[in-house]
N, C-alpha and C. Protein backbone atom coordinates (compact mmCIF):
# COMPACT_ATOMS: atom_id res chain seq x y z
N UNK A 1 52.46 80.74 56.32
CA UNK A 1 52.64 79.48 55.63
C UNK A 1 53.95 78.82 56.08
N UNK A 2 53.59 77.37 56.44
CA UNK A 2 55.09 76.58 56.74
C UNK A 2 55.58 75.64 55.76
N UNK A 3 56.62 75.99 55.08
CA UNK A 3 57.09 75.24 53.58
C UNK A 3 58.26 73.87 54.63
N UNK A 4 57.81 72.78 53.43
CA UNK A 4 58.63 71.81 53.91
C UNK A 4 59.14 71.05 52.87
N UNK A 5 60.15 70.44 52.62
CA UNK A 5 60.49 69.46 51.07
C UNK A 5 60.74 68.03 51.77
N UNK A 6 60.18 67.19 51.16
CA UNK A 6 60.32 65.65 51.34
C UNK A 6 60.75 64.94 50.44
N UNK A 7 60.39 63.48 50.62
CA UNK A 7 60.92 62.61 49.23
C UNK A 7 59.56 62.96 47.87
N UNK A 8 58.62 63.36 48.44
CA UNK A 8 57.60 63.43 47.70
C UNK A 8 57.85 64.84 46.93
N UNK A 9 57.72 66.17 47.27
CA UNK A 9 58.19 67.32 46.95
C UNK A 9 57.96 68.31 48.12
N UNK A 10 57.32 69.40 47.50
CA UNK A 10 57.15 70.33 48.42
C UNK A 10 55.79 70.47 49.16
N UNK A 11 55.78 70.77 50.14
CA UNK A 11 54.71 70.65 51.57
C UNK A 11 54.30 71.98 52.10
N UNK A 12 53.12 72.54 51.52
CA UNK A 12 52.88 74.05 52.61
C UNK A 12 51.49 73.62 53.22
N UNK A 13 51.75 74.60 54.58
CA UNK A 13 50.67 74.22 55.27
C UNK A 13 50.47 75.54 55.74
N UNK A 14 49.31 75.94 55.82
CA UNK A 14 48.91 77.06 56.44
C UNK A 14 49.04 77.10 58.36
N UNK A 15 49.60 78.44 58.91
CA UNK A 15 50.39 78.51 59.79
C UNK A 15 48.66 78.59 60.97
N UNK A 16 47.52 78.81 60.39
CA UNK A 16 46.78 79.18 61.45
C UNK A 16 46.27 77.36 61.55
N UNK A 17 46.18 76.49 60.59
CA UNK A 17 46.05 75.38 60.65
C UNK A 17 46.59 74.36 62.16
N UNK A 18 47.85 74.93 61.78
CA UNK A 18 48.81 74.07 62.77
C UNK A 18 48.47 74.57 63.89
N UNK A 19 48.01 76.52 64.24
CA UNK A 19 47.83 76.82 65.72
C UNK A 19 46.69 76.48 66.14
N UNK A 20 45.42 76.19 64.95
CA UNK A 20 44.27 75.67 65.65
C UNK A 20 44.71 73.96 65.79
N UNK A 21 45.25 73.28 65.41
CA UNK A 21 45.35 72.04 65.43
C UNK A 21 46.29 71.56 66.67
N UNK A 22 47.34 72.59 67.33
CA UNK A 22 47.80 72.62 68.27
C UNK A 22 47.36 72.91 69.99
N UNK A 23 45.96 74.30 69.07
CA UNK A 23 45.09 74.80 70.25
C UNK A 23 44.40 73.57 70.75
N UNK A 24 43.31 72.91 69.96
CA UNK A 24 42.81 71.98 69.73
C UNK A 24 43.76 70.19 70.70
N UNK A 25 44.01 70.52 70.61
CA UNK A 25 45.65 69.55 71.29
C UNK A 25 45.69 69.87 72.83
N UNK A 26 46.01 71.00 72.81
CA UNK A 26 46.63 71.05 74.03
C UNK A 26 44.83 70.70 75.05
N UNK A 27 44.14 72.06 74.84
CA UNK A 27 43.09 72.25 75.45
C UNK A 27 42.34 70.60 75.90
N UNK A 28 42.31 69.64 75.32
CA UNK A 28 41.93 68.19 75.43
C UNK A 28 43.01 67.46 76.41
N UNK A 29 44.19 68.15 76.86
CA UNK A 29 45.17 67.57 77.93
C UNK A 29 44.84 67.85 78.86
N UNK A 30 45.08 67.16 79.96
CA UNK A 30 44.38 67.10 81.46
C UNK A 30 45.34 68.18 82.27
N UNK A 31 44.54 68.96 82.47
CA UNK A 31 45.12 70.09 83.91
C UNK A 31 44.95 71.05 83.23
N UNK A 32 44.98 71.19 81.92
CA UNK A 32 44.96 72.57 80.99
C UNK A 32 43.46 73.67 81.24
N UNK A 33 43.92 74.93 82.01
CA UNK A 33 42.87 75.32 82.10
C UNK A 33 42.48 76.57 80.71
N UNK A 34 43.55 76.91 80.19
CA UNK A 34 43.50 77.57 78.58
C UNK A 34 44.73 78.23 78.58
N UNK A 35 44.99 79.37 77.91
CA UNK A 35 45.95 79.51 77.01
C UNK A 35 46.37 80.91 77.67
N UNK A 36 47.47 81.35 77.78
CA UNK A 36 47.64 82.64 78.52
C UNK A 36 48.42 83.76 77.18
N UNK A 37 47.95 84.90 77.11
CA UNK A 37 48.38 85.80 75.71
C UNK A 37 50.11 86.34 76.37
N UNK A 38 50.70 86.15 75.34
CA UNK A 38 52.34 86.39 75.21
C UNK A 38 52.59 87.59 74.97
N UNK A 39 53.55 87.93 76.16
CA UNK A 39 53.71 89.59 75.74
C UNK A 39 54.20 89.33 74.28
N UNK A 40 53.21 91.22 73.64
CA UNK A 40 53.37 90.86 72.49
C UNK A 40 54.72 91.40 71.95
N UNK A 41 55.49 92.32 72.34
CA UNK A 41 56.95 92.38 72.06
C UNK A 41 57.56 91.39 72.07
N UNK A 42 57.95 90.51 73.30
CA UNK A 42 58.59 89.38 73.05
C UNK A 42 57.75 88.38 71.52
N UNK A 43 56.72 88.42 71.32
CA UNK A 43 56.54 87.15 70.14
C UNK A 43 56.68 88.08 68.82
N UNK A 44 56.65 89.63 69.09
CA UNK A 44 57.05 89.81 67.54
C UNK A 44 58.48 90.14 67.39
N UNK A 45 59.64 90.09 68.65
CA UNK A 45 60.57 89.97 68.40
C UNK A 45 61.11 88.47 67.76
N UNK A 46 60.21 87.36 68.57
CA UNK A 46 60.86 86.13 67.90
C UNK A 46 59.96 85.73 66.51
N UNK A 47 58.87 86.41 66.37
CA UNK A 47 58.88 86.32 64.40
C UNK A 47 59.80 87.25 63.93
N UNK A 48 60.18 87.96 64.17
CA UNK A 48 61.35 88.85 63.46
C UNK A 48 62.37 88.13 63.09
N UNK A 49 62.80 87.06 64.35
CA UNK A 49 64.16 86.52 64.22
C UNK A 49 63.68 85.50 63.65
N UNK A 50 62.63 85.17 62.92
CA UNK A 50 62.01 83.83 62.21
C UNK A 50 62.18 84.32 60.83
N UNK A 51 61.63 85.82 60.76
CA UNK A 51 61.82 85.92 59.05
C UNK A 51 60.48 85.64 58.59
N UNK A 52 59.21 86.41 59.81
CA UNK A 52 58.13 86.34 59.41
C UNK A 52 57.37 87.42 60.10
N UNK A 53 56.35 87.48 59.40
CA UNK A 53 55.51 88.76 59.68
C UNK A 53 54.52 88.29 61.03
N UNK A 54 54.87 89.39 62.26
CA UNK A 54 53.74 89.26 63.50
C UNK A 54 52.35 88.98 63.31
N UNK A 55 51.78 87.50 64.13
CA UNK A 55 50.27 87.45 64.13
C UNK A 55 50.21 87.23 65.56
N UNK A 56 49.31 87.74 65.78
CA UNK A 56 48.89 88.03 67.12
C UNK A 56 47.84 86.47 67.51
N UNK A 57 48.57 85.61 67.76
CA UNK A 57 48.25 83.83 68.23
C UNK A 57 48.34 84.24 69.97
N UNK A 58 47.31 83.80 70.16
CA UNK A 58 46.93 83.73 71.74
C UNK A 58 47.82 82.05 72.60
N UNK A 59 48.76 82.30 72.89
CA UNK A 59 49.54 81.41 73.65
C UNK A 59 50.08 80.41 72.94
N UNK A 60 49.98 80.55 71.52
CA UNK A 60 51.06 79.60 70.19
C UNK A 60 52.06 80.28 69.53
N UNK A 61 53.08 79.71 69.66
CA UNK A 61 54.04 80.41 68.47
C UNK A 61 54.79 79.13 67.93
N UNK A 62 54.09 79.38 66.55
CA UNK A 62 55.26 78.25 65.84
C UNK A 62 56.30 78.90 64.86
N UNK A 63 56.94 78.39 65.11
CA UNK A 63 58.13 78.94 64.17
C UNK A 63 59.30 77.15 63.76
N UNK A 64 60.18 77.51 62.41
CA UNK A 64 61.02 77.28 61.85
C UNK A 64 62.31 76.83 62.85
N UNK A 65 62.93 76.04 63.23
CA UNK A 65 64.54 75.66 63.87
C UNK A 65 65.57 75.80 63.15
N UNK A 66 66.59 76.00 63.03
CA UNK A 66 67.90 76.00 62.11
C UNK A 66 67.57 74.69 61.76
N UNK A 67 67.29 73.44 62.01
CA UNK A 67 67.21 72.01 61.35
C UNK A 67 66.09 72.11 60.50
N UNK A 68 65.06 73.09 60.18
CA UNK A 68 64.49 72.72 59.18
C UNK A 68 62.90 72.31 59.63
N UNK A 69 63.17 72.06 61.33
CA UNK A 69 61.94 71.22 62.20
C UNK A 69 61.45 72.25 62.44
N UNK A 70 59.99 71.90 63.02
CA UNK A 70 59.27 73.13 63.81
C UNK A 70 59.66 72.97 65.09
N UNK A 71 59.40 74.59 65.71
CA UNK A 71 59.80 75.06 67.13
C UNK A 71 58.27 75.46 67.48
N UNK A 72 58.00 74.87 68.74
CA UNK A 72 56.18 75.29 68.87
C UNK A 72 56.82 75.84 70.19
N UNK A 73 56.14 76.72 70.70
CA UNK A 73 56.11 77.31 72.18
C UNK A 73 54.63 77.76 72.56
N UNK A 74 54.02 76.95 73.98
CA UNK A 74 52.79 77.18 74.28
C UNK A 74 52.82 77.62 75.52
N UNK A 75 52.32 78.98 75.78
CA UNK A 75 52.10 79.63 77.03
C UNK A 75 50.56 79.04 77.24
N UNK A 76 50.55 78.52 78.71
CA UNK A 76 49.18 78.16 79.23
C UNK A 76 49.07 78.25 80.76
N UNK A 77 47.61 77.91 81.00
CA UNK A 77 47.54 77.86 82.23
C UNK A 77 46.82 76.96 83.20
N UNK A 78 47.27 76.08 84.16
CA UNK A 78 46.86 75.46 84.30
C UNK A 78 46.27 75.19 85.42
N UNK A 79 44.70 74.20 86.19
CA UNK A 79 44.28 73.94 87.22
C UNK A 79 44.85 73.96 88.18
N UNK A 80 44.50 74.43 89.32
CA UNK A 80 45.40 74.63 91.13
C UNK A 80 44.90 72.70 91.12
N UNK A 81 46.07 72.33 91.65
CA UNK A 81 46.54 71.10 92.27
C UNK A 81 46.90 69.91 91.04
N UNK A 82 46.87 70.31 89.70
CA UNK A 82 47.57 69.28 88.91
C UNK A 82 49.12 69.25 88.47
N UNK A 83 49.50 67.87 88.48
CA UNK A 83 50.68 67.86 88.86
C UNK A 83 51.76 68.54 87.39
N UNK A 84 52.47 69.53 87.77
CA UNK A 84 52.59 70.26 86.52
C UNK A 84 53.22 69.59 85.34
N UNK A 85 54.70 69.00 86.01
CA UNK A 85 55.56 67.53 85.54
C UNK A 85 55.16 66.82 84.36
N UNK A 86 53.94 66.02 84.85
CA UNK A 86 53.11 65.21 84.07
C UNK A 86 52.54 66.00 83.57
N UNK A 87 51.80 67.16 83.28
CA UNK A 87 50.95 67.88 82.06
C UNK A 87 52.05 68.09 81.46
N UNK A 88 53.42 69.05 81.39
CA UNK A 88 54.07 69.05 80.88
C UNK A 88 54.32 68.06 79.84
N UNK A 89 54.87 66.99 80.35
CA UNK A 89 55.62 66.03 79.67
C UNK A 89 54.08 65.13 78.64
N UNK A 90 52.87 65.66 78.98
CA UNK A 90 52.10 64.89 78.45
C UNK A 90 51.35 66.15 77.29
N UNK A 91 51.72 67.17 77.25
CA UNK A 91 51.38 68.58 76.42
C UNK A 91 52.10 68.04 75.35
N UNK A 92 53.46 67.79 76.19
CA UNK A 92 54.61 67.82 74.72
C UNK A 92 54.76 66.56 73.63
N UNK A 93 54.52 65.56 74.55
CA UNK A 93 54.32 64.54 73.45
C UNK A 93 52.90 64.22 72.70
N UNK A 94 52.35 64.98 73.59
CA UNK A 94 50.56 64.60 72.59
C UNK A 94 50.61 65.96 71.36
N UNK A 95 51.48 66.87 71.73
CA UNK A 95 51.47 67.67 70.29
C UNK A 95 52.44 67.53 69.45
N UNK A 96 53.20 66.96 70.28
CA UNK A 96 54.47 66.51 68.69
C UNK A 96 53.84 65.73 68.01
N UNK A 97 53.27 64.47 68.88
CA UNK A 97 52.48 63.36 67.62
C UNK A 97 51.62 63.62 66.93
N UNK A 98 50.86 64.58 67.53
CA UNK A 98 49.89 64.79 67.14
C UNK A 98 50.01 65.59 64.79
N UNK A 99 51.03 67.00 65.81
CA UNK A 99 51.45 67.64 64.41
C UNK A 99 51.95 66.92 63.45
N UNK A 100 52.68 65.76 63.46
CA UNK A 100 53.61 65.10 63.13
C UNK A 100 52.67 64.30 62.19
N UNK A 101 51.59 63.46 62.82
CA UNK A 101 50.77 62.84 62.07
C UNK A 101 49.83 63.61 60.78
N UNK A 102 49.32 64.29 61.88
CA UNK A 102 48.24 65.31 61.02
C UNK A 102 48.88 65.98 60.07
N UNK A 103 50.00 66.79 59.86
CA UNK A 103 50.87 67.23 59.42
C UNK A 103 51.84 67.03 58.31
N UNK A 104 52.23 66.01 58.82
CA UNK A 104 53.36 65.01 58.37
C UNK A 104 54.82 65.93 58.43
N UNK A 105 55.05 66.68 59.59
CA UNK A 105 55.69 67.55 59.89
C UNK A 105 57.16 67.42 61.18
N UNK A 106 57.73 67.38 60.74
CA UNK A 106 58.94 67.20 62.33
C UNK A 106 58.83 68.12 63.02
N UNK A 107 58.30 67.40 64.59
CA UNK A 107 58.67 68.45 65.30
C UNK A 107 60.12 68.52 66.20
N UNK A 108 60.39 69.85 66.32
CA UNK A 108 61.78 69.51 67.01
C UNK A 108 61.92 69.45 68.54
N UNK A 109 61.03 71.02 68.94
CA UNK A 109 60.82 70.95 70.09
C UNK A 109 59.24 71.37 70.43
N UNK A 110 59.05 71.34 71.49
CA UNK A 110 57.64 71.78 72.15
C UNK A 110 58.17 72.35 73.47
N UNK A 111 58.11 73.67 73.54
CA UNK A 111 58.56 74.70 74.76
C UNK A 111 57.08 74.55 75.54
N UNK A 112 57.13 74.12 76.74
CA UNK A 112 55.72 74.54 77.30
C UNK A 112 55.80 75.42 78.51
N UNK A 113 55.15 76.99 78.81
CA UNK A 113 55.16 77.57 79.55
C UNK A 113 54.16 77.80 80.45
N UNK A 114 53.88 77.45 81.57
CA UNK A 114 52.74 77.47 83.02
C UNK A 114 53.16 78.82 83.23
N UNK A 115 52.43 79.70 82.64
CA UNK A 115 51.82 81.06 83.09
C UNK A 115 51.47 81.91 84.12
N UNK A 116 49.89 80.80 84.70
CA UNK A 116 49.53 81.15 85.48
C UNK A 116 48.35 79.91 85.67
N UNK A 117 47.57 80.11 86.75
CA UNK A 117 46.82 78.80 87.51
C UNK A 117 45.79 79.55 87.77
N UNK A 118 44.85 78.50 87.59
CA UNK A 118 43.26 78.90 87.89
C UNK A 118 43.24 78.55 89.52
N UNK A 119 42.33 78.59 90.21
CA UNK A 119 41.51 78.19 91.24
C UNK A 119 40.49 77.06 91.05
């Protein structure tokens, strides 16, 4: 669960919500060929340092920022010959808006990681 306080009050949203709503996101961006699984030491070391219990999310990790914003990090992988630059920069702003709307959630950052490449 991701707790948030506004002018309105308090805001929870369920955490598998946001990773299908993120999965859902990315996978509809051009070059994206799917999602690559995160070693799982490294992601249950960084829910540890979140102050949350390990779920085993196939190439999502959202977590909490010291500001209060969400931190999304998406391991993926993408088509041989698209230009990586532009998926990048077009991953990250179609899921900030995206969460943001749907959500009504700040995002802070969007980490995007190219994995590995199809053929």
């Amino acid at each position: 669960m991701v707790d948030f306080e506004n002018h309105i009050g308090k805001i929870t949203v369920s955490e598998n919500y946001l990773t299908e709503l993120v999965k859902h996101t990315v996978t509809n961006c051009f070059g994206v060929a799917d999602f690559c699984s995160v070693n799982p030491f490294k992601a249950a070391v960084a829910s540890l340092t979140a102050g949350r219990a390990y779920r085993k999310n196939k190439g999502v990790i959202i977590r909490k920022g010291r500001s209060g914003r969400l931190v999304i990090d998406l391991h993926i992988k993408v088509t041989y010959g698209t230009n990586i630059t532009a998926a990048v920069n077009s991953i990250t702003h179609k899921v900030s808006f995206t969460v943001e709307e749907a959500a009504g959630i700040d995002v802070s950052r969007v980490n995007v990681f190219v994995d590995d490449m199809s053929a």
